[in-house]
GROMACS .gro file of C-alpha atoms in nm:
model
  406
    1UNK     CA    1  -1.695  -1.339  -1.598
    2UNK     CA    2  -1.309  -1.449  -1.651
    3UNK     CA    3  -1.064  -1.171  -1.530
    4UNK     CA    4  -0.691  -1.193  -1.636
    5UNK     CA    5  -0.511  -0.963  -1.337
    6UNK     CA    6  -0.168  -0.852  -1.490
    7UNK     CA    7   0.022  -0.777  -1.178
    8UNK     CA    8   0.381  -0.640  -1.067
    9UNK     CA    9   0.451  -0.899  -0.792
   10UNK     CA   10   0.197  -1.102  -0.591
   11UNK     CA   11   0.249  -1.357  -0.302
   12UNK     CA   12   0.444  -1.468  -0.134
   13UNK     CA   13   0.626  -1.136  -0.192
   14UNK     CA   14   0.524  -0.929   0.127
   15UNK     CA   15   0.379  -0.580   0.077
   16UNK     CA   16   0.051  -0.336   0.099
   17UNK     CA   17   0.050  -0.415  -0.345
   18UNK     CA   18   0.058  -0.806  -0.262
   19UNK     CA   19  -0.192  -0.787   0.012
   20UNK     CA   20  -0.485  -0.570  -0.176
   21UNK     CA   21  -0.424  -0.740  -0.441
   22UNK     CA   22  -0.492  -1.111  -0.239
   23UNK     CA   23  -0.821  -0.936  -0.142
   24UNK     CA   24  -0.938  -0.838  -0.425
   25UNK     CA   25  -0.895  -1.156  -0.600
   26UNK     CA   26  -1.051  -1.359  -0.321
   27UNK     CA   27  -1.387  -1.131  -0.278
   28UNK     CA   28  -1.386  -1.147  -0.699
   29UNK     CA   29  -1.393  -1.525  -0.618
   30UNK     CA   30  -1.627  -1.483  -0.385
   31UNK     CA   31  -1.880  -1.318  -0.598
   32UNK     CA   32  -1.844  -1.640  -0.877
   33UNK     CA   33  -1.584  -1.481  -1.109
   34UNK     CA   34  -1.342  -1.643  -1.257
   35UNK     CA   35  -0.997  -1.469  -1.160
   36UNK     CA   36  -0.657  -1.540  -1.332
   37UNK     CA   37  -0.292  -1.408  -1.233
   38UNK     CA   38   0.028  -1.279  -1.411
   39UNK     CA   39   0.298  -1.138  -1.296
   40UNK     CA   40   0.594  -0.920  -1.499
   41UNK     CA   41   0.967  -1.018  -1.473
   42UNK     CA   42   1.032  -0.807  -1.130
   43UNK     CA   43   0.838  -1.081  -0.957
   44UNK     CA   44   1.232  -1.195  -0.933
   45UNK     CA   45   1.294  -1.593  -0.981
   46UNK     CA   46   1.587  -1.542  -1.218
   47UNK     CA   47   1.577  -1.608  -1.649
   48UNK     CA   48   1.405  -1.963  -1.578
   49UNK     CA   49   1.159  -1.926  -1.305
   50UNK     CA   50   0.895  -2.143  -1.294
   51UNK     CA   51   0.603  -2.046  -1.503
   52UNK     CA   52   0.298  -2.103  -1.331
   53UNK     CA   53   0.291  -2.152  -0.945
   54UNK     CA   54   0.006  -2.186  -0.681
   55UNK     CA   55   0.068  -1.981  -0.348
   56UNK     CA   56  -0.198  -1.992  -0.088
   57UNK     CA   57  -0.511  -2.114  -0.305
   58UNK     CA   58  -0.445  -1.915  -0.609
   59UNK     CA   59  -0.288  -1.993  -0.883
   60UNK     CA   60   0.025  -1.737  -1.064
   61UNK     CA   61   0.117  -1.739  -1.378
   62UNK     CA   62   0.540  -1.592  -1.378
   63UNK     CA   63   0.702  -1.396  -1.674
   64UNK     CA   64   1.065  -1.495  -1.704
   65UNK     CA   65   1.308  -1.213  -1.696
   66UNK     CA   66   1.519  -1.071  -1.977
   67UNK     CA   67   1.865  -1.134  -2.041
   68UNK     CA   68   1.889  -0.940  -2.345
   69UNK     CA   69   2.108  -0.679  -2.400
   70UNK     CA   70   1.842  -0.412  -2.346
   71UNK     CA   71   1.796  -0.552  -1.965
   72UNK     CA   72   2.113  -0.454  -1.848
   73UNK     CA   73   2.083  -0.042  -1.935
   74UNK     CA   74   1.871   0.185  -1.716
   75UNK     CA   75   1.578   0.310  -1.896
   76UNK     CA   76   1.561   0.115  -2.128
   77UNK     CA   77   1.528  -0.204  -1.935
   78UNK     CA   78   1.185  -0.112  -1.876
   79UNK     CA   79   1.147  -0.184  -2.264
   80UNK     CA   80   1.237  -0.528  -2.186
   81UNK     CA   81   0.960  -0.574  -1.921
   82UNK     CA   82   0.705  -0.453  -2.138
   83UNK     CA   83   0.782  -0.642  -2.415
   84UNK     CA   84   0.842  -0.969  -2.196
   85UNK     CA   85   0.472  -0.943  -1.990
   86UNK     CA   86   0.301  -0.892  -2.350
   87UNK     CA   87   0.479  -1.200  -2.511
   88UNK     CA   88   0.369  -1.398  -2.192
   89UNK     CA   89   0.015  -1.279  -2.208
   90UNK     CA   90   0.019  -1.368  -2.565
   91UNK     CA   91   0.081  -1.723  -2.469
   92UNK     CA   92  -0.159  -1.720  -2.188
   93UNK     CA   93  -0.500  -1.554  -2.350
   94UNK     CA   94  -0.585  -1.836  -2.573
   95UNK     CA   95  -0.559  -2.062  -2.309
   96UNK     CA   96  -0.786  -1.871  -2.063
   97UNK     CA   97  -0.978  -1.656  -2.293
   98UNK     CA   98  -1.041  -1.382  -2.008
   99UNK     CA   99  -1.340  -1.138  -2.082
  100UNK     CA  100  -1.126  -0.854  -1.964
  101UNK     CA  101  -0.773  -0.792  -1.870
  102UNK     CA  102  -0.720  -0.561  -1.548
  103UNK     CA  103  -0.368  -0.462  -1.507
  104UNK     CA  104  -0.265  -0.339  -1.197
  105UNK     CA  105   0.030  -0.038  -1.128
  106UNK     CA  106   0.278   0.053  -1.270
  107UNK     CA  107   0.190   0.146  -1.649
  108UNK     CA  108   0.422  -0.142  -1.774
  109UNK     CA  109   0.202  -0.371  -1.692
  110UNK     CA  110  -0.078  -0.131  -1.838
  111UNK     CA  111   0.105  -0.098  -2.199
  112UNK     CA  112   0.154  -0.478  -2.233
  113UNK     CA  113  -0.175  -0.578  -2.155
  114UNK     CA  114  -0.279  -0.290  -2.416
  115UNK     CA  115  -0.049  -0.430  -2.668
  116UNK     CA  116  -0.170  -0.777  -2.597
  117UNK     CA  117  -0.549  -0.671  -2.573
  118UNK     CA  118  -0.551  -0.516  -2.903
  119UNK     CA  119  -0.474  -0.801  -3.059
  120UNK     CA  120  -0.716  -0.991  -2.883
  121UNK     CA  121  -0.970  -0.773  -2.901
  122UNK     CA  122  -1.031  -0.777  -2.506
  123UNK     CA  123  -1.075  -0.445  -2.294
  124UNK     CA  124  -0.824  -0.309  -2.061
  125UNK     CA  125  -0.897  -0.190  -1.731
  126UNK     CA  126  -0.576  -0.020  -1.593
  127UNK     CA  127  -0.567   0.050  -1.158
  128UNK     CA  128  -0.347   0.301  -1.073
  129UNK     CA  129  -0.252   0.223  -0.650
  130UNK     CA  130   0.042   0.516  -0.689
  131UNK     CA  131   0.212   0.752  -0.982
  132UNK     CA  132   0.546   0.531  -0.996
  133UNK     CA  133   0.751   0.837  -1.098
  134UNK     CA  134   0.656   1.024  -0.725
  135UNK     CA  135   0.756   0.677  -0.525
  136UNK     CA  136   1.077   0.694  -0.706
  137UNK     CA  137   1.168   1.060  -0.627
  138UNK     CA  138   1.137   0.911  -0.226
  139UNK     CA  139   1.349   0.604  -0.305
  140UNK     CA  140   1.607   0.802  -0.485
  141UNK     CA  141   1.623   0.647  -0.799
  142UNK     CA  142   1.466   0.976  -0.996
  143UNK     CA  143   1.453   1.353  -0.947
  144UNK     CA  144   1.121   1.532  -0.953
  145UNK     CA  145   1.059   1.676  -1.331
  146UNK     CA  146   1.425   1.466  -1.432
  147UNK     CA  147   1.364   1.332  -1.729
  148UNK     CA  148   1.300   0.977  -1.598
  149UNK     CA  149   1.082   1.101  -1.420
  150UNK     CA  150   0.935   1.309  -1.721
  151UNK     CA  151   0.876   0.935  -1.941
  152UNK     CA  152   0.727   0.758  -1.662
  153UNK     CA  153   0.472   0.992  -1.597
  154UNK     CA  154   0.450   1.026  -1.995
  155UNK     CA  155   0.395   0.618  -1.972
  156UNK     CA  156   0.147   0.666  -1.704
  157UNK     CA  157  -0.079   0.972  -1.922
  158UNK     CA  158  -0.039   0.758  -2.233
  159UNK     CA  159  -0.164   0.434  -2.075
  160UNK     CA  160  -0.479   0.609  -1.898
  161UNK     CA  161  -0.576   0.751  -2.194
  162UNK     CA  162  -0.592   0.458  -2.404
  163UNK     CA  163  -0.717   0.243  -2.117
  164UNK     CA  164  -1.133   0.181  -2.190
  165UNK     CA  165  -1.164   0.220  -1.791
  166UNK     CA  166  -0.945   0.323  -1.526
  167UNK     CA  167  -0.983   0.253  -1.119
  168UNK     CA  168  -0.761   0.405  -0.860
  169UNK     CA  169  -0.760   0.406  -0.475
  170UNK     CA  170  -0.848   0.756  -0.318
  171UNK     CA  171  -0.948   1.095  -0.481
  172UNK     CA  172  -0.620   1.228  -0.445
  173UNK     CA  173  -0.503   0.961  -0.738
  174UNK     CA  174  -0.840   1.056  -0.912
  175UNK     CA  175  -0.843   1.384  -0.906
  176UNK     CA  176  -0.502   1.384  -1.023
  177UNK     CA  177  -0.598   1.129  -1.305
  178UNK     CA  178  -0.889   1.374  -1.406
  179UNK     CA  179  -0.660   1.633  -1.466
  180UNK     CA  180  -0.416   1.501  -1.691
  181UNK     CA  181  -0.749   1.499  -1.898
  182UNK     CA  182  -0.935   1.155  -1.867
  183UNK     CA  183  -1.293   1.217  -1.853
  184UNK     CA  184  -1.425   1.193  -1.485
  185UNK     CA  185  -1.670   0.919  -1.590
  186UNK     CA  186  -1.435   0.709  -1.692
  187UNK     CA  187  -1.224   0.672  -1.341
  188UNK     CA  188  -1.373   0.540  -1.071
  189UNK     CA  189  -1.226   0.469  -0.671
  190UNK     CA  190  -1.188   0.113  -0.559
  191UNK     CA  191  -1.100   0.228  -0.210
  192UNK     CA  192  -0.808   0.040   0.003
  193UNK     CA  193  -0.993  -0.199   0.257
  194UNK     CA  194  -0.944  -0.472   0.548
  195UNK     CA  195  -1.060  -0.824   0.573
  196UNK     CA  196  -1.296  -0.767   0.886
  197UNK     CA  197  -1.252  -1.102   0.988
  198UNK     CA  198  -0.907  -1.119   1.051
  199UNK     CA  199  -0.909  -0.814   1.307
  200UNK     CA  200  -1.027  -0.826   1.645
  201UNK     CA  201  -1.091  -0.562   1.899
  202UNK     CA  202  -0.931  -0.607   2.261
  203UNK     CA  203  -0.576  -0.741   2.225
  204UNK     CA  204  -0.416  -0.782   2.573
  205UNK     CA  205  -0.038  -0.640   2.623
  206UNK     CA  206   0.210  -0.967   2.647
  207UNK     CA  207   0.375  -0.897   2.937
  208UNK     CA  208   0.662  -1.117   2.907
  209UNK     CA  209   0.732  -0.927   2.571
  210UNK     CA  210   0.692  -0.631   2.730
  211UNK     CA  211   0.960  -0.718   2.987
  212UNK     CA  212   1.182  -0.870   2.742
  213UNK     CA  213   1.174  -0.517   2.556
  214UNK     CA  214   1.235  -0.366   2.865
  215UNK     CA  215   0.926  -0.168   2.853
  216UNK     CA  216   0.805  -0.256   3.174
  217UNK     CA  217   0.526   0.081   3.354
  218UNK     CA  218   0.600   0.211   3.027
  219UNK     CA  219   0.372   0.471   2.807
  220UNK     CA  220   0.430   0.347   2.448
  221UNK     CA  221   0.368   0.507   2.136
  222UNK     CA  222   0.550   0.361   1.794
  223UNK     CA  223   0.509   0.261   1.439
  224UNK     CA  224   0.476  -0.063   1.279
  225UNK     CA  225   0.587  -0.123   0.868
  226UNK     CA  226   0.828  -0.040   0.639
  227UNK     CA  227   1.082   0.289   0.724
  228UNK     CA  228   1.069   0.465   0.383
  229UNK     CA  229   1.186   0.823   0.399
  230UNK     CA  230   0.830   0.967   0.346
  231UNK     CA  231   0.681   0.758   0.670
  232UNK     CA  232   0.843   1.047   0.847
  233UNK     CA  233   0.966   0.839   1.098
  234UNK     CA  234   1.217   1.138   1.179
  235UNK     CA  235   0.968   1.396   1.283
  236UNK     CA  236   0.858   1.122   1.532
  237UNK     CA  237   1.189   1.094   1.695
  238UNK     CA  238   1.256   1.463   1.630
  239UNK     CA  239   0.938   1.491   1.871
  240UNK     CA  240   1.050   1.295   2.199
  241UNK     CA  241   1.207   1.492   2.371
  242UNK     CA  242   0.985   1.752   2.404
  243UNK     CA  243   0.698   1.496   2.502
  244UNK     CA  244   0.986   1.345   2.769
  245UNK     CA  245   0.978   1.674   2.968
  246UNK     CA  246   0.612   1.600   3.076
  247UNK     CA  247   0.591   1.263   3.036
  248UNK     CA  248   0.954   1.105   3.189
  249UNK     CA  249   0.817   0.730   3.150
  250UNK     CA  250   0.758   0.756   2.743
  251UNK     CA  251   0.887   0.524   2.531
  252UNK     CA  252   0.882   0.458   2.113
  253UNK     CA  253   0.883   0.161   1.988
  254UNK     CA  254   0.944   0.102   1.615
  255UNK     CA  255   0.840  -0.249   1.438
  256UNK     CA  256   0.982  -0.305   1.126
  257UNK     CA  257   1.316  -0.248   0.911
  258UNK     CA  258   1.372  -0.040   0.532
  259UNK     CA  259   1.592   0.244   0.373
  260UNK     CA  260   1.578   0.446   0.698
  261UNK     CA  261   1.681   0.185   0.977
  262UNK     CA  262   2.020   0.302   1.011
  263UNK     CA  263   1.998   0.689   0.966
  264UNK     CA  264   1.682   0.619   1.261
  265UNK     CA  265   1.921   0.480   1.475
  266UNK     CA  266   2.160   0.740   1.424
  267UNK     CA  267   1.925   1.026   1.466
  268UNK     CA  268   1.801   0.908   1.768
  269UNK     CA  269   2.150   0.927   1.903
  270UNK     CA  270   2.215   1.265   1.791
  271UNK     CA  271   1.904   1.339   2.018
  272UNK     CA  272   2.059   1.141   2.325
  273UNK     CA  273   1.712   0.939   2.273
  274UNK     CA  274   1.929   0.621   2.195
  275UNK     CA  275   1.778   0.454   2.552
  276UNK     CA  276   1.422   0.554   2.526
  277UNK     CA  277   1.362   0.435   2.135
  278UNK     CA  278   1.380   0.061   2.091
  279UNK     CA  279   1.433  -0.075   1.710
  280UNK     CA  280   1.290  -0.483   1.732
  281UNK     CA  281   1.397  -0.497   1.369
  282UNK     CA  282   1.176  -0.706   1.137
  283UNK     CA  283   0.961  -0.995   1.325
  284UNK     CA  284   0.805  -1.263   1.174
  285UNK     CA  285   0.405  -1.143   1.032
  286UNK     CA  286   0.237  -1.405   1.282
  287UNK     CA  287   0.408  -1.245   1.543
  288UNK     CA  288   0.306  -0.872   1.456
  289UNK     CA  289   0.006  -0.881   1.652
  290UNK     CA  290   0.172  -0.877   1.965
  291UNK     CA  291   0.377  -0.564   1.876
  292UNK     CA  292   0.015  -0.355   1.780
  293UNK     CA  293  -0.119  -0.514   2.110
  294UNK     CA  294   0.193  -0.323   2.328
  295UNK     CA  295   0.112   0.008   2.176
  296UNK     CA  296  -0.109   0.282   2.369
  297UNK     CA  297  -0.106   0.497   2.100
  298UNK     CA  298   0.015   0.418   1.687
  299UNK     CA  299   0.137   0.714   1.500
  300UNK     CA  300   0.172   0.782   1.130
  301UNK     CA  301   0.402   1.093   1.052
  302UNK     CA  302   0.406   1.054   0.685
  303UNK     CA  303   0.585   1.355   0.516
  304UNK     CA  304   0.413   1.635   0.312
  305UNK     CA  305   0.497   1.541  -0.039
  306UNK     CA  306   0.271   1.421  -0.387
  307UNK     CA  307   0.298   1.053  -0.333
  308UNK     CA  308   0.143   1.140   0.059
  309UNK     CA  309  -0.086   1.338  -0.037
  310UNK     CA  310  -0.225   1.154  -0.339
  311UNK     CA  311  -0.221   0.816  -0.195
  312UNK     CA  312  -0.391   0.685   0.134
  313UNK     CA  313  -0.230   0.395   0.289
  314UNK     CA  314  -0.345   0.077   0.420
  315UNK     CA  315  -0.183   0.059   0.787
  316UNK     CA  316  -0.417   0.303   0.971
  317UNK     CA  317  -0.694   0.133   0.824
  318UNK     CA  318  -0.586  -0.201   1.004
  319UNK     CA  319  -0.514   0.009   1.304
  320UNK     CA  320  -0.911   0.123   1.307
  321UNK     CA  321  -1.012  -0.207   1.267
  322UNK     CA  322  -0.820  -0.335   1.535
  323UNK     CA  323  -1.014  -0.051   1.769
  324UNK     CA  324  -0.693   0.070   1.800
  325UNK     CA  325  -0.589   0.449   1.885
  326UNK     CA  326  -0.397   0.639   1.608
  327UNK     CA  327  -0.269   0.967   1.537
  328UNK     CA  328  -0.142   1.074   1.227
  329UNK     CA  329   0.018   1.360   1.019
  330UNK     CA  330  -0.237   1.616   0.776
  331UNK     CA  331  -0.101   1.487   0.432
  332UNK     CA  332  -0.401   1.436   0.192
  333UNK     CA  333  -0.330   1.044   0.230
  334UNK     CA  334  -0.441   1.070   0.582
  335UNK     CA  335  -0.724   1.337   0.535
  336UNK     CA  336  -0.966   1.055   0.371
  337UNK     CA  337  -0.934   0.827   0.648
  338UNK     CA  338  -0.924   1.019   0.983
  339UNK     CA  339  -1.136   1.243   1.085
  340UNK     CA  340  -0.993   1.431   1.409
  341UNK     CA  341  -1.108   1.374   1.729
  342UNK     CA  342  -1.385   1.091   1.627
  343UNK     CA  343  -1.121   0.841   1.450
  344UNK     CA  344  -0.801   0.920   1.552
  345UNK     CA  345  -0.592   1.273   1.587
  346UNK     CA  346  -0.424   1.448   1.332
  347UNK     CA  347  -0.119   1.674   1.373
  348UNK     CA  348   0.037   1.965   1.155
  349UNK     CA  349   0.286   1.735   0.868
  350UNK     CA  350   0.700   1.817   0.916
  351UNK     CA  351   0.628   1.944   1.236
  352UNK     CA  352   0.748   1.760   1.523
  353UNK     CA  353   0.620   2.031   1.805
  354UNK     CA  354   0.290   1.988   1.669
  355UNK     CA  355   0.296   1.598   1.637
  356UNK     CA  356   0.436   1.590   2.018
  357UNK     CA  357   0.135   1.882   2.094
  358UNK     CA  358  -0.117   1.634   1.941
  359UNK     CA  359   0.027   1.303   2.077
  360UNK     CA  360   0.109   1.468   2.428
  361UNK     CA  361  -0.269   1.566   2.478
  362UNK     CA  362  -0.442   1.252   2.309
  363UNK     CA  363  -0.184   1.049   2.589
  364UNK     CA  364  -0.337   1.256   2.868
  365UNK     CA  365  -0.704   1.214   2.765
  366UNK     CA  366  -0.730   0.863   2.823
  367UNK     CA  367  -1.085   0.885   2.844
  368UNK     CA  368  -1.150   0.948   2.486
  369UNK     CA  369  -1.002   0.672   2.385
  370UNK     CA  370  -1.307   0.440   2.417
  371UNK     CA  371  -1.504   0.660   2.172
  372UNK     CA  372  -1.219   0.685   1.922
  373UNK     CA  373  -1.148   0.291   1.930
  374UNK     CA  374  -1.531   0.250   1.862
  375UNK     CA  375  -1.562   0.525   1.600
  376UNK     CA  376  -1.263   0.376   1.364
  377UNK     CA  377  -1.395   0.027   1.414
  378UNK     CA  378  -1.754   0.145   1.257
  379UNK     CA  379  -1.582   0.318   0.977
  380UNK     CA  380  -1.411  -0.007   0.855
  381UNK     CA  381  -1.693  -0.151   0.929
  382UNK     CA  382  -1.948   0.032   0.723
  383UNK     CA  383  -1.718   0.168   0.456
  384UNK     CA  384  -1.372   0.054   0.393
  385UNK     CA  385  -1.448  -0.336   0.408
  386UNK     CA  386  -1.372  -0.605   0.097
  387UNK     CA  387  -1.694  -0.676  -0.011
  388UNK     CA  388  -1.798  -0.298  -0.048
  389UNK     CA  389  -1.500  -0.227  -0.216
  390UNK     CA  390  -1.503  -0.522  -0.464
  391UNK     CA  391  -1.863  -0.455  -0.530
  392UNK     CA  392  -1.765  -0.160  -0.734
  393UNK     CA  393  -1.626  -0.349  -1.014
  394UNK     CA  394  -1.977  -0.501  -1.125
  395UNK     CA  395  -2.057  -0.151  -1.272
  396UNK     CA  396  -1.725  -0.155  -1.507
  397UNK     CA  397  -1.687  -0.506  -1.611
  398UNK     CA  398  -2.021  -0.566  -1.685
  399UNK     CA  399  -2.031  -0.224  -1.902
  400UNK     CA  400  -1.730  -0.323  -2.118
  401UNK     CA  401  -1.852  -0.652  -2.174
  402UNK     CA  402  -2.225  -0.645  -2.155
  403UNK     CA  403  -2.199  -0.982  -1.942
  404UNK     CA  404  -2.403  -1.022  -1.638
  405UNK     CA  405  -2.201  -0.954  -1.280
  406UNK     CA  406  -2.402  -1.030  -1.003
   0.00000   0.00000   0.00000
């Protein structure tokens, strides 16, 4: 079985898309498929990257980006990244001669490989990880039913439609899919996972780190990733002082950097907070560990919005299989992966009395916190690991090719 994967960006770009996607390959490779790897033009690199590049063990295939007239105007530059990823699959196909192309979010990446696999004659698979248009309402750069908006979710219907199988990550994607009219047997989950292996249970504090933070007979509680406006990193801060009253020796800590960094730091001055929230900024990923093993307590306030509540994430899921204890807002996102009060705690989303409620009492009930470490741990364990995940794909590939998959 030889799978072309038409991707956005892959390694070493850093980010949840580059890291399933690693996984993915690697347990495809694992079960004797062949896998091969293109990226569009956003993969960055300039007009003349270089065209084919290995990055940890797996070899990537780059699309050069436009500098055609048509690049430079909003819109329309997305015409320009289609039409660039299909004439670079063109070149690539009868070199590789894949049985079936599988491209990977957004639906650029989906219409070129259609283009190119009607020519071909190959099948598409297209994976939705996230409706593009919603993620763009949060970043700004589109208003909800704007008419950008309007032709990227236009892109996304047309491209599931004329897919010949679609996967997603969660039901809230799939039942979303379903209802734009794609037949329910055609769309199946491929459910975000972790690598087992690479998580361990029982991390010791650093002390020295912990001093050097000045967190020192310190309660922690904090958040480690990105600071996008729907992480709802507000409602967290929003929610210390109130949990200060009973419990004086509190502090956050926040791991990371993004959009929100400085409007964070601001609000937590506005809430004379400033001293009892530290910001570490970004750290180096082999140093991340150390920052997870500090925490008591990881929380996940993502906002109430479409792209939470369609879309689980991948950062609680690494929490659980770290044995860690989490808590985390009630957006549909969240719903498939916590259960509350056997994996981790959930809170009311937007509301910071209820988060500090919630995170107050699970604080104070220290002895539940062997059962809920245990309880995550066995959930990654049993269901949201690689190989089950990966397995999955047998079932489509070998239907739209008739090859053999195990």
């Amino acid at each position: 079985m030889r799978i072309l994967h038409v991707l956005d960006h892959s390694i070493p770009l850093h980010s949840g898309y580059t890291f399933r996607t690693r996984s993915i390959l690697r347990e495809q490779q694992a079960l004797g498929w062949e896998t091969f790897h293109v990226t569009g033009s956003k993969q960055g690199g300039g007009a003349n990257p270089t065209l084919e590049e290995d990055v940890d063990g797996l070899h990537f295939y780059r699309t050069p980006r436009s500098d055609g007239f048509l690049a430079k105007l909003p819109v329309l530059n997305q015409k320009e990244v289609i039409d660039g990823l299909e004439q670079r699959l063109c070149q690539i196909i009868p070199q590789i001669k894949p049985d079936v192309l599988h491209a990977h979010s957004p639906s650029l990446n989906a219409i070129a490989a259609l283009r190119a696999g009607k020519k071909f004659g190959i099948p598409v698979v297209y994976e939705v990880r996230a409706f593009w248009e919603d993620a763009a309402v949060d970043h700004g750069t589109a208003k909800e039913n704007g008419l950008r908006y309007k032709l990227t979710r236009a892109l996304e219907t047309y491209a599931l439609k004329n897919a010949s199988a679609v996967t997603t990550i969660c039901e809230g994607l799939r039942r979303d899919i379903v209802a734009r009219g794609i037949p329910a047997d055609k769309v199946t989950v491929i459910p975000n996972a972790v690598d087992i292996d690479k998580f361990a249970v029982g991390g010791v504090a650093d002390l020295a780190l912990k001093h050097k933070l000045g967190l020192q007979d310190m309660r922690l509680i904090g958040f480690i990733g990105s600071f996008y406006a729907y992480e709802g990193l507000d409602v967290l801060l929003r929610a210390v002082p109130a949990m200060l009253a009973t419990l004086p020796n509190l502090r956050v800590l926040l791991v990371g950097g993004g959009p929100q960094d400085a409007q964070l730091r601001q609000l937590a001055t506005e809430l004379n907070i400033a001293d009892k929230v530290v910001f570490t900024g970004r750290v180096p990923h082999e140093q991340v560990q150390q920052y997870y093993d500090l925490l008591d307590v990881l929380v996940y306030p993502r906002l109430s919005m479409r792209l939470t509540d369609l879309v689980t994430p991948l950062k609680p899921l690494e929490a659980m299989a770290q044995g860690r204890v989490l808590a985390a807002s009630d957006v549909g996102g969240h719903l498939e992966l916590i259960e509350h009060g056997k994996t981790g705690v959930l809170f009311k989303a937007d509301d910071p009395q209820s988060l500090a409620d919630n995170v107050g009492a699970l604080l104070a009930a220290q002895e539940s916190w062997p059962a809920l470490r245990a309880n995550g741990r066995t959930f990654v364990e049993n269901e949201r690991n690689w190989p089950i995940s990966v397995a999955r794909y047998k079932k489509i590939y070998g239907g739209l090719t008739g090859l053999p998959t195990a």
